[in-house]
Amino acid sequence: MSQRKQAFRYRKSTEQYSLKKLPASFIELLLSSRDRNMDIEAGRESRAEVDDDGRIKRTGNVLTATTHIVTVVVGAGVLALAWAMAQLGWIAGIGAMIIFASISIYTYNLIADCYRYPDPVSGKRNYTYMQAVDAYLGGTMHVFCGMVLYGKLAGVTVGYTITTSTSLVAIKKAICFHKKGHQAFCKFSNNPYMIGFGIVQILLSQISNFHKLTWLSTIAAITSFGYAFIGSGLSLAIVVSGKGEPTSIFGSKVGPELSEAEKVWRVFSALGNIALACSFATVIYDIMDTLKSYPPENKQMKKANMLGITAMTILFLLCGGLGYAAFGDHTPGNILTGFGFYEPYWLVALGNVCIIIHMIGAFQVMAQPLFRVIEMGANMKWPRSDFINKEYPTKICSLTFNISLFRLIWRTVYVIVATVVAMAMPFFNQFLALLGAIGFWPLIVFFPIQMHIAQKRIKVLSLKWCVLQVLSFACFLVTATAAVGSVHEISLNIKKYKLFMYKQ
């Protein structure tokens, strides 16, 4: 029997079982078949060559993988790096970015070696991070990985809601300052803009197929570079004109405006911001799954990791260094929304428009995997429920699409909850730092090291085992301090501002 027929029969058979009878990784196996299902439906598979797993032959290479990495890591977190640099200073700031990048290159290379199981060249493919963890570390770690992975995805959607509203308010403030002067009172509530963003996401969330969002994510990727270069360019203009603020090798100075305790908390939060900027673990296997089979995927991905993370680090140093050089101790949390720049106001507004467009697409990129997991789980648990599985064809003007009542209600409720949480805690830097802290140690350090130990059968208490565990523990301490620092900053802001009454 051919691999394609075996795969088809296996997929049909799994649909007849209840949720309790499926293996722990059933969701990941279903997710990994999504591309193949689409190819079968389109009738393309019979006309194309296939890879060793029966899927249409992959054509990606080092260049395309590098492009994906850079596209993923260039996000709104880049705009917070200048603030992080201001808290750490030149030595610690540059050192932290280089150290985080070096650790990331090493551990992402370990992840690349675990794409196939058990042999990194000829073994069975792991299509997702969770599937790899399940193969190498077992069910308990698989569940822990899922909690961290999808918890972070949920948190990122809240962060994107905060970011979008902040940029929308910044556009309104830019126009206000331009018309009334830089000293004018231009403060506006974020809530209406969060609600508006939530309504847009409710509509976009009803798109049932993730692949139909390709156009949206492409536009988002382009705009992400737009606002990164606008922020860096404006900072460079200030530095070149000689209007830059004094800086320090140790960062913001302790004084009347900043106590020693606050300085420590800010340093912790800054580490979380840098950690978030380095993360693309949630999509690394999606990137690897595009690579052609020869040369081996792990070797191609290691080259892409080196090139992508190096390019990422250079961009981070430019954004962080130029922003700090321009504003010194008073560097805003977001260099495009904190109004270190007032003029040209149209360029500031354009940078924020780029952020908004990026966030609209990025929200769906992060939310769709979470939507899909819940819906597939519900489908397997209640396969005969019309409420969950039946779709109703709907036509609005010339647009025809299918509506599922479960999808409509569940996704709408999720977006509403994310919007309400964002309205309650609209603090850009602190929330980004918390997300970075949550994901850095488990996804970028702990799981890769543990999978590497299992794959290479490294003996307990051997020299290499001890070195790897020390690295993991050191990164855990960084994650813990960053998380504590960000939670502390969020709690202070919640006490300072009334819930749902924050004005920027």
Coordinates of C-alpha atoms in Angstrom, one line a residue:
M1 CA 0.0 0.0 0.0
S2 CA 1.4 3.4 -0.9
Q3 CA 2.3 6.0 1.7
R4 CA -0.5 8.3 0.5
K5 CA -3.2 5.6 0.9
Q6 CA -1.9 4.7 4.3
A7 CA -1.9 8.3 5.4
F8 CA -5.5 8.7 4.1
R9 CA -6.8 5.6 5.8
Y10 CA -5.1 6.6 9.1
R11 CA -6.7 10.1 8.9
K12 CA -10.1 8.6 8.2
S13 CA -9.8 6.1 11.1
T14 CA -8.8 8.8 13.6
E15 CA -12.0 10.6 13.0
Q16 CA -14.0 7.7 14.3
Y17 CA -12.4 7.7 17.8
S18 CA -13.3 9.8 20.7
L19 CA -10.9 12.3 22.3
K20 CA -10.0 10.0 25.2
K21 CA -8.8 7.2 22.8
L22 CA -6.4 9.4 20.9
P23 CA -2.7 9.7 21.7
A24 CA -1.5 12.8 23.6
S25 CA -0.2 14.3 20.4
F26 CA -3.4 13.9 18.3
I27 CA -3.9 17.7 18.0
E28 CA -0.4 18.1 16.6
L29 CA -0.9 15.2 14.2
L30 CA -4.1 16.7 12.9
L31 CA -2.4 20.2 12.6
S32 CA 0.5 18.7 10.7
S33 CA -1.8 17.2 8.0
R34 CA -3.5 20.6 7.2
D35 CA -1.2 21.3 4.2
R36 CA -1.6 17.8 2.7
N37 CA -5.4 18.0 3.1
M38 CA -5.5 21.2 1.1
D39 CA -3.3 19.7 -1.7
I40 CA -5.6 16.6 -1.9
E41 CA -8.7 18.8 -2.2
A42 CA -7.1 20.9 -4.9
G43 CA -6.2 17.8 -6.9
R44 CA -2.6 18.9 -7.1
E45 CA -0.9 15.9 -5.3
S46 CA -1.4 13.5 -8.2
R47 CA 0.5 15.8 -10.5
A48 CA 3.4 16.7 -8.3
E49 CA 6.4 14.9 -6.9
V50 CA 6.2 14.0 -3.2
D51 CA 8.6 13.9 -0.3
D52 CA 9.4 10.9 1.9
D53 CA 6.3 11.6 4.0
G54 CA 3.9 11.7 1.1
R55 CA 3.5 15.5 1.0
I56 CA 4.2 17.6 -2.1
K57 CA 7.9 18.1 -2.5
R58 CA 9.3 21.0 -0.5
T59 CA 11.3 23.6 -2.2
G60 CA 12.5 25.9 0.6
N61 CA 16.2 26.7 1.1
V62 CA 18.5 28.5 3.4
L63 CA 17.7 31.9 1.9
T64 CA 13.9 31.5 2.3
A65 CA 14.3 30.1 5.9
T66 CA 16.5 33.1 6.8
T67 CA 13.8 35.5 5.3
H68 CA 11.1 33.8 7.4
I69 CA 13.2 34.1 10.6
V70 CA 13.9 37.8 10.1
T71 CA 10.2 38.4 9.2
V72 CA 9.0 36.7 12.4
V73 CA 11.4 38.4 14.9
V74 CA 11.0 41.9 13.5
G75 CA 7.9 42.9 15.5
A76 CA 6.6 45.6 17.8
G77 CA 9.1 44.5 20.5
V78 CA 11.9 46.0 18.4
L79 CA 10.5 49.5 19.3
A80 CA 11.0 48.7 23.0
L81 CA 14.6 47.8 22.7
A82 CA 15.8 51.5 23.0
W83 CA 14.0 51.6 26.4
A84 CA 15.7 48.4 27.4
M85 CA 19.0 49.7 26.4
A86 CA 18.4 52.9 28.5
Q87 CA 17.8 50.7 31.6
L88 CA 20.9 48.5 31.1
G89 CA 23.4 51.0 29.6
W90 CA 25.8 50.5 26.7
I91 CA 27.9 47.7 28.2
A92 CA 25.1 45.6 29.7
G93 CA 22.6 46.4 26.9
I94 CA 24.9 45.4 24.0
G95 CA 26.2 42.5 26.0
A96 CA 22.7 41.2 26.8
M97 CA 21.6 41.4 23.2
I98 CA 24.7 39.5 22.0
I99 CA 24.5 36.9 24.8
F100 CA 20.8 36.3 24.1
A101 CA 21.5 36.0 20.4
S102 CA 24.4 33.5 21.0
I103 CA 22.3 31.3 23.3
S104 CA 19.5 31.4 20.7
I105 CA 21.8 30.3 17.9
Y106 CA 23.0 27.3 19.9
T107 CA 19.6 26.2 21.2
Y108 CA 17.8 26.8 17.9
N109 CA 20.4 24.5 16.3
L110 CA 19.5 21.9 18.9
I111 CA 15.9 22.3 17.9
A112 CA 16.8 21.9 14.2
D113 CA 18.5 18.5 15.0
C114 CA 15.2 17.3 16.6
Y115 CA 13.1 18.0 13.5
R116 CA 13.4 14.3 12.7
Y117 CA 13.2 11.4 15.2
P118 CA 15.2 9.5 16.2
D119 CA 17.9 10.3 13.5
P120 CA 18.3 14.0 12.7
V121 CA 18.9 13.2 8.9
S122 CA 16.7 10.1 8.1
G123 CA 14.2 9.9 10.9
K124 CA 10.5 10.6 11.0
R125 CA 9.5 14.3 10.7
N126 CA 8.2 16.2 13.6
Y127 CA 5.9 18.9 12.1
T128 CA 5.4 20.9 15.2
Y129 CA 7.4 21.9 18.3
M130 CA 4.9 19.9 20.5
Q131 CA 5.3 16.8 18.4
A132 CA 9.1 16.9 18.8
V133 CA 8.8 17.3 22.5
D134 CA 6.4 14.4 22.7
A135 CA 8.7 12.2 20.6
Y136 CA 11.8 12.9 22.6
L137 CA 10.6 13.6 26.1
G138 CA 7.2 12.0 26.4
G139 CA 3.6 12.9 27.2
T140 CA 4.1 14.9 30.4
M141 CA 6.6 17.3 28.8
H142 CA 4.3 17.4 25.8
V143 CA 1.5 18.8 27.9
F144 CA 3.8 21.2 29.7
C145 CA 5.1 22.5 26.3
G146 CA 1.5 22.9 25.1
M147 CA 0.6 25.0 28.1
V148 CA 3.6 27.3 27.7
L149 CA 3.2 27.5 23.9
Y150 CA -0.5 28.2 23.7
G151 CA -0.4 30.3 26.8
K152 CA 2.2 32.5 25.2
L153 CA 0.1 32.7 22.0
A154 CA -2.9 33.9 24.0
G155 CA -0.8 36.4 25.8
V156 CA 0.7 37.8 22.6
T157 CA -2.8 38.5 21.2
V158 CA -3.5 40.6 24.3
G159 CA -0.1 42.4 23.8
Y160 CA -1.0 43.1 20.1
T161 CA -4.3 44.6 21.2
I162 CA -2.5 46.9 23.6
T163 CA 0.1 47.8 20.9
T164 CA -2.5 48.7 18.3
S165 CA -4.5 50.9 20.6
T166 CA -1.3 52.7 21.7
S167 CA -0.4 53.4 18.0
L168 CA -3.9 54.6 17.2
V169 CA -3.8 57.0 20.1
A170 CA -0.3 58.1 19.0
I171 CA -1.6 59.1 15.6
K172 CA -4.3 61.2 17.2
K173 CA -1.8 62.8 19.5
A174 CA 0.6 63.5 16.7
I175 CA -2.1 65.5 14.9
C176 CA -3.1 67.2 18.1
F177 CA 0.5 68.3 18.9
H178 CA 1.0 69.5 15.4
K179 CA -2.1 71.7 15.5
K180 CA -1.9 72.9 19.2
G181 CA 1.8 72.8 20.0
H182 CA 4.0 70.3 21.8
Q183 CA 2.9 71.5 25.3
A184 CA -0.8 71.0 24.6
F185 CA -2.8 68.6 26.7
C186 CA -3.3 65.7 24.3
K187 CA -4.4 62.7 26.2
F188 CA -6.9 60.2 25.0
S189 CA -8.4 56.9 26.2
N190 CA -7.2 53.7 24.7
N191 CA -10.5 51.9 25.2
P192 CA -12.4 53.0 22.1
Y193 CA -9.5 51.9 19.9
M194 CA -9.2 48.5 21.7
I195 CA -12.9 47.9 21.1
G196 CA -12.6 48.9 17.5
F197 CA -9.6 46.6 17.0
G198 CA -11.5 43.8 18.8
I199 CA -14.4 44.2 16.3
V200 CA -12.0 43.9 13.4
Q201 CA -10.5 40.8 14.9
I202 CA -13.9 39.2 15.5
L203 CA -14.6 39.5 11.8
L204 CA -11.2 38.3 10.7
S205 CA -11.4 35.4 13.2
Q206 CA -14.4 33.9 11.3
I207 CA -12.0 33.0 8.4
S208 CA -11.9 29.2 9.0
N209 CA -8.8 28.4 7.0
F210 CA -5.5 29.7 8.2
H211 CA -4.0 29.6 4.7
K212 CA -6.5 32.2 3.4
L213 CA -4.7 34.7 5.6
T214 CA -1.4 34.5 3.6
W215 CA -2.0 37.9 2.0
L216 CA -2.6 39.5 5.4
S217 CA 0.6 38.1 7.0
T218 CA 2.6 39.1 3.9
I219 CA 1.4 42.7 4.2
A220 CA 2.1 42.6 8.0
A221 CA 5.7 41.4 7.4
I222 CA 6.4 44.3 5.0
T223 CA 5.0 46.9 7.4
S224 CA 7.1 45.5 10.3
F225 CA 10.3 46.6 8.5
G226 CA 8.6 49.9 7.7
Y227 CA 8.1 51.0 11.3
A228 CA 11.5 49.6 12.4
F229 CA 13.4 51.6 9.9
I230 CA 11.2 54.8 10.5
G231 CA 12.0 54.6 14.2
S232 CA 15.7 54.0 13.6
G233 CA 15.9 56.7 11.0
L234 CA 14.2 59.3 13.1
S235 CA 16.6 58.5 16.0
L236 CA 19.6 58.7 13.7
A237 CA 18.4 62.1 12.5
I238 CA 18.4 63.4 16.1
V239 CA 21.9 62.0 16.8
V240 CA 23.4 63.4 13.6
S241 CA 21.8 66.8 14.3
G242 CA 23.6 66.9 17.6
K243 CA 20.4 67.0 19.7
G244 CA 20.9 63.6 21.3
E245 CA 20.6 63.3 25.1
P246 CA 23.5 62.2 27.3
T247 CA 23.9 58.5 27.8
S248 CA 25.8 56.2 30.3
I249 CA 27.6 52.9 30.2
F250 CA 25.5 51.9 33.1
G251 CA 22.1 53.1 31.9
S252 CA 19.6 55.4 33.6
K253 CA 21.0 57.1 36.7
V254 CA 19.6 56.6 40.2
G255 CA 18.4 60.0 41.5
P256 CA 15.3 62.0 42.5
E257 CA 13.4 60.6 39.5
L258 CA 14.6 57.0 39.9
S259 CA 15.2 55.0 43.1
E260 CA 17.6 52.1 43.4
A261 CA 14.7 49.7 43.8
E262 CA 13.0 51.0 40.7
K263 CA 16.3 50.8 38.8
V264 CA 16.6 47.1 39.6
W265 CA 13.0 46.4 38.7
R266 CA 13.4 48.2 35.4
V267 CA 16.6 46.2 34.6
F268 CA 14.7 42.9 35.1
S269 CA 11.9 44.2 32.9
A270 CA 14.4 45.2 30.2
L271 CA 15.8 41.7 30.1
G272 CA 12.3 40.4 29.4
N273 CA 11.9 42.8 26.5
I274 CA 15.2 41.6 24.9
A275 CA 14.2 38.0 25.5
L276 CA 10.8 38.5 23.7
A277 CA 12.6 40.1 20.7
C278 CA 14.7 37.0 20.2
S279 CA 11.9 34.5 20.1
F280 CA 10.7 32.6 17.1
A281 CA 10.5 29.1 18.7
T282 CA 6.7 29.0 18.1
V283 CA 7.2 28.8 14.3
I284 CA 10.6 27.2 13.9
Y285 CA 9.2 23.8 12.8
D286 CA 6.8 25.6 10.4
I287 CA 9.8 27.1 8.8
M288 CA 11.8 23.8 8.7
D289 CA 8.8 22.1 7.1
T290 CA 9.3 24.3 4.0
L291 CA 12.9 23.1 3.4
K292 CA 13.8 20.7 0.7
S293 CA 15.1 17.3 1.8
Y294 CA 18.6 17.7 0.5
P295 CA 20.9 18.9 2.0
P296 CA 19.4 17.6 5.2
E297 CA 16.9 20.0 6.8
N298 CA 18.9 20.4 10.0
K299 CA 22.0 21.6 8.2
Q300 CA 20.1 24.1 6.2
M301 CA 18.3 25.4 9.2
K302 CA 21.5 25.8 11.2
K303 CA 22.8 28.1 8.4
A304 CA 19.5 30.0 8.4
N305 CA 19.7 30.3 12.2
M306 CA 23.1 31.8 12.0
L307 CA 22.3 34.3 9.2
G308 CA 18.8 35.2 10.5
I309 CA 19.8 35.7 14.2
T310 CA 22.9 37.7 13.1
A311 CA 20.8 40.0 10.9
M312 CA 18.3 40.2 13.8
T313 CA 21.0 41.2 16.3
I314 CA 22.4 43.9 14.0
L315 CA 18.9 45.4 13.6
F316 CA 18.3 45.2 17.3
L317 CA 21.5 47.0 18.1
L318 CA 20.7 49.7 15.6
C319 CA 17.2 50.3 16.9
G320 CA 18.2 50.0 20.6
G321 CA 21.5 51.9 20.3
L322 CA 20.1 54.8 18.1
G323 CA 17.0 55.2 20.2
Y324 CA 19.1 55.4 23.4
A325 CA 21.6 57.8 21.8
A326 CA 18.8 60.0 20.8
F327 CA 16.8 60.1 24.2
G328 CA 19.2 59.0 26.9
D329 CA 17.7 58.4 30.3
H330 CA 14.3 59.7 29.0
T331 CA 14.0 57.1 26.3
P332 CA 10.2 56.3 25.9
G333 CA 8.9 52.7 26.2
N334 CA 8.1 52.8 22.5
I335 CA 10.1 55.2 20.4
L336 CA 7.2 55.8 18.0
T337 CA 4.4 56.2 20.5
G338 CA 6.3 57.8 23.4
F339 CA 6.7 61.1 21.6
G340 CA 10.4 61.5 21.6
F341 CA 9.6 62.5 18.0
Y342 CA 7.1 65.3 17.2
E343 CA 8.1 66.2 13.7
P344 CA 7.7 65.4 10.9
Y345 CA 4.4 64.4 12.4
W346 CA 3.2 62.7 9.2
L347 CA 6.2 60.3 9.4
V348 CA 5.5 59.5 13.0
A349 CA 1.9 58.9 12.1
L350 CA 3.0 56.7 9.1
G351 CA 5.2 54.6 11.4
N352 CA 2.2 54.0 13.6
V353 CA 0.0 53.1 10.7
C354 CA 2.6 50.4 9.8
I355 CA 2.4 49.1 13.4
I356 CA -1.4 48.9 13.2
I357 CA -1.4 47.0 9.9
H358 CA 1.3 44.6 11.2
M359 CA -0.7 44.0 14.4
I360 CA -3.9 43.3 12.5
G361 CA -2.2 40.4 10.6
A362 CA 0.0 39.3 13.5
F363 CA -3.0 38.9 15.8
Q364 CA -4.5 36.3 13.4
V365 CA -1.2 34.6 12.9
M366 CA -0.9 34.0 16.6
A367 CA -4.6 33.3 17.3
Q368 CA -5.4 30.9 14.5
P369 CA -3.3 28.0 15.9
L370 CA -5.1 28.4 19.2
F371 CA -8.5 28.5 17.5
R372 CA -7.7 25.4 15.5
V373 CA -6.5 23.3 18.5
I374 CA -9.7 24.0 20.5
E375 CA -12.0 23.4 17.5
M376 CA -10.3 20.1 16.5
G377 CA -10.5 19.0 20.1
A378 CA -14.2 19.8 20.2
N379 CA -14.7 18.0 16.9
M380 CA -13.1 14.8 18.1
K381 CA -14.9 14.9 21.4
W382 CA -18.4 15.5 19.9
P383 CA -18.1 14.3 16.3
R384 CA -21.9 14.1 15.8
S385 CA -22.8 17.6 17.2
D386 CA -24.3 19.9 14.6
F387 CA -23.5 22.9 16.8
I388 CA -19.8 22.1 16.5
N389 CA -19.5 20.5 13.1
K390 CA -22.2 21.8 10.8
E391 CA -21.5 24.8 8.6
Y392 CA -24.1 27.1 7.1
P393 CA -23.4 28.7 3.7
T394 CA -23.8 32.5 3.9
K395 CA -23.8 35.1 1.2
I396 CA -23.2 38.8 1.8
C397 CA -23.3 40.8 -1.5
S398 CA -20.9 38.8 -3.8
L399 CA -19.0 37.2 -0.9
T400 CA -19.9 33.6 -0.1
F401 CA -18.5 31.8 3.0
N402 CA -19.5 29.2 5.6
I403 CA -20.4 30.0 9.2
S404 CA -20.1 27.5 12.1
L405 CA -22.1 28.4 15.2
F406 CA -19.4 27.0 17.5
R407 CA -16.6 28.8 15.6
L408 CA -18.6 32.0 15.6
I409 CA -19.3 31.9 19.4
W410 CA -16.0 30.6 20.6
R411 CA -13.8 32.9 18.6
T412 CA -15.9 35.9 19.3
V413 CA -15.8 35.2 23.1
Y414 CA -12.0 34.7 22.9
V415 CA -11.5 38.1 21.2
I416 CA -13.8 39.8 23.7
V417 CA -11.9 38.3 26.6
A418 CA -8.5 39.3 25.1
T419 CA -9.8 42.9 24.5
V420 CA -11.1 43.2 28.1
V421 CA -7.8 42.0 29.6
A422 CA -5.9 44.5 27.4
M423 CA -8.2 47.3 28.5
A424 CA -7.5 46.4 32.1
M425 CA -3.7 46.3 31.7
P426 CA -2.7 48.6 28.8
F427 CA 1.0 48.8 29.6
F428 CA 3.1 48.2 26.6
N429 CA 6.6 47.5 27.9
Q430 CA 5.7 45.6 31.0
F431 CA 3.4 43.3 29.1
L432 CA 6.0 42.6 26.4
A433 CA 8.5 41.8 29.1
L434 CA 6.2 39.3 30.8
L435 CA 5.5 37.6 27.5
G436 CA 9.3 37.4 26.8
A437 CA 10.0 36.0 30.2
I438 CA 7.3 33.3 29.9
G439 CA 8.5 32.0 26.6
F440 CA 12.3 32.4 26.8
W441 CA 13.5 29.7 29.2
P442 CA 11.0 26.9 28.5
L443 CA 10.8 27.2 24.7
I444 CA 14.3 28.5 23.7
V445 CA 16.5 26.8 26.4
F446 CA 14.9 24.1 28.5
F447 CA 13.1 21.9 25.9
P448 CA 15.9 22.1 23.3
I449 CA 18.5 21.1 25.9
Q450 CA 16.4 18.2 27.2
M451 CA 15.6 17.0 23.8
H452 CA 19.3 17.1 22.9
I453 CA 20.3 15.2 26.0
A454 CA 17.7 12.5 25.1
Q455 CA 18.7 12.4 21.4
K456 CA 22.4 12.0 22.1
R457 CA 21.9 9.9 25.2
I458 CA 24.2 12.1 27.2
K459 CA 25.0 10.5 30.6
V460 CA 23.7 12.1 33.7
L461 CA 26.5 14.0 35.6
S462 CA 28.8 13.9 32.7
L463 CA 30.7 17.1 31.9
K464 CA 28.5 18.0 29.0
W465 CA 25.3 17.2 30.9
C466 CA 26.5 19.5 33.8
V467 CA 27.4 22.3 31.4
L468 CA 24.0 22.1 29.7
Q469 CA 22.1 22.1 33.0
V470 CA 24.1 25.1 34.3
L471 CA 23.2 27.0 31.1
S472 CA 19.6 26.0 31.5
F473 CA 19.5 27.1 35.2
A474 CA 21.2 30.4 34.4
C475 CA 18.6 31.2 31.8
F476 CA 15.9 30.1 34.2
L477 CA 17.1 32.7 36.6
V478 CA 17.0 35.4 33.9
T479 CA 13.5 34.3 33.0
A480 CA 12.4 34.3 36.7
T481 CA 13.8 37.8 37.4
A482 CA 12.3 39.2 34.2
A483 CA 8.9 37.8 35.0
V484 CA 9.0 39.1 38.6
G485 CA 10.2 42.5 37.3
S486 CA 7.5 42.8 34.7
V487 CA 4.7 41.7 37.1
H488 CA 6.0 44.2 39.6
E489 CA 5.8 47.0 37.0
I490 CA 2.3 45.9 35.9
S491 CA 1.1 45.9 39.6
L492 CA 2.5 49.4 40.1
N493 CA 0.7 50.7 37.0
I494 CA -2.5 49.1 38.0
K495 CA -2.3 50.8 41.4
K496 CA -1.5 54.1 39.8
Y497 CA -4.2 54.0 37.2
K498 CA -7.8 53.0 37.6
L499 CA -8.9 49.9 35.7
F500 CA -10.4 50.7 32.3
M501 CA -9.6 54.4 32.8
Y502 CA -6.1 54.6 31.5
K503 CA -5.3 57.5 29.2
Q504 CA -2.2 57.9 27.1

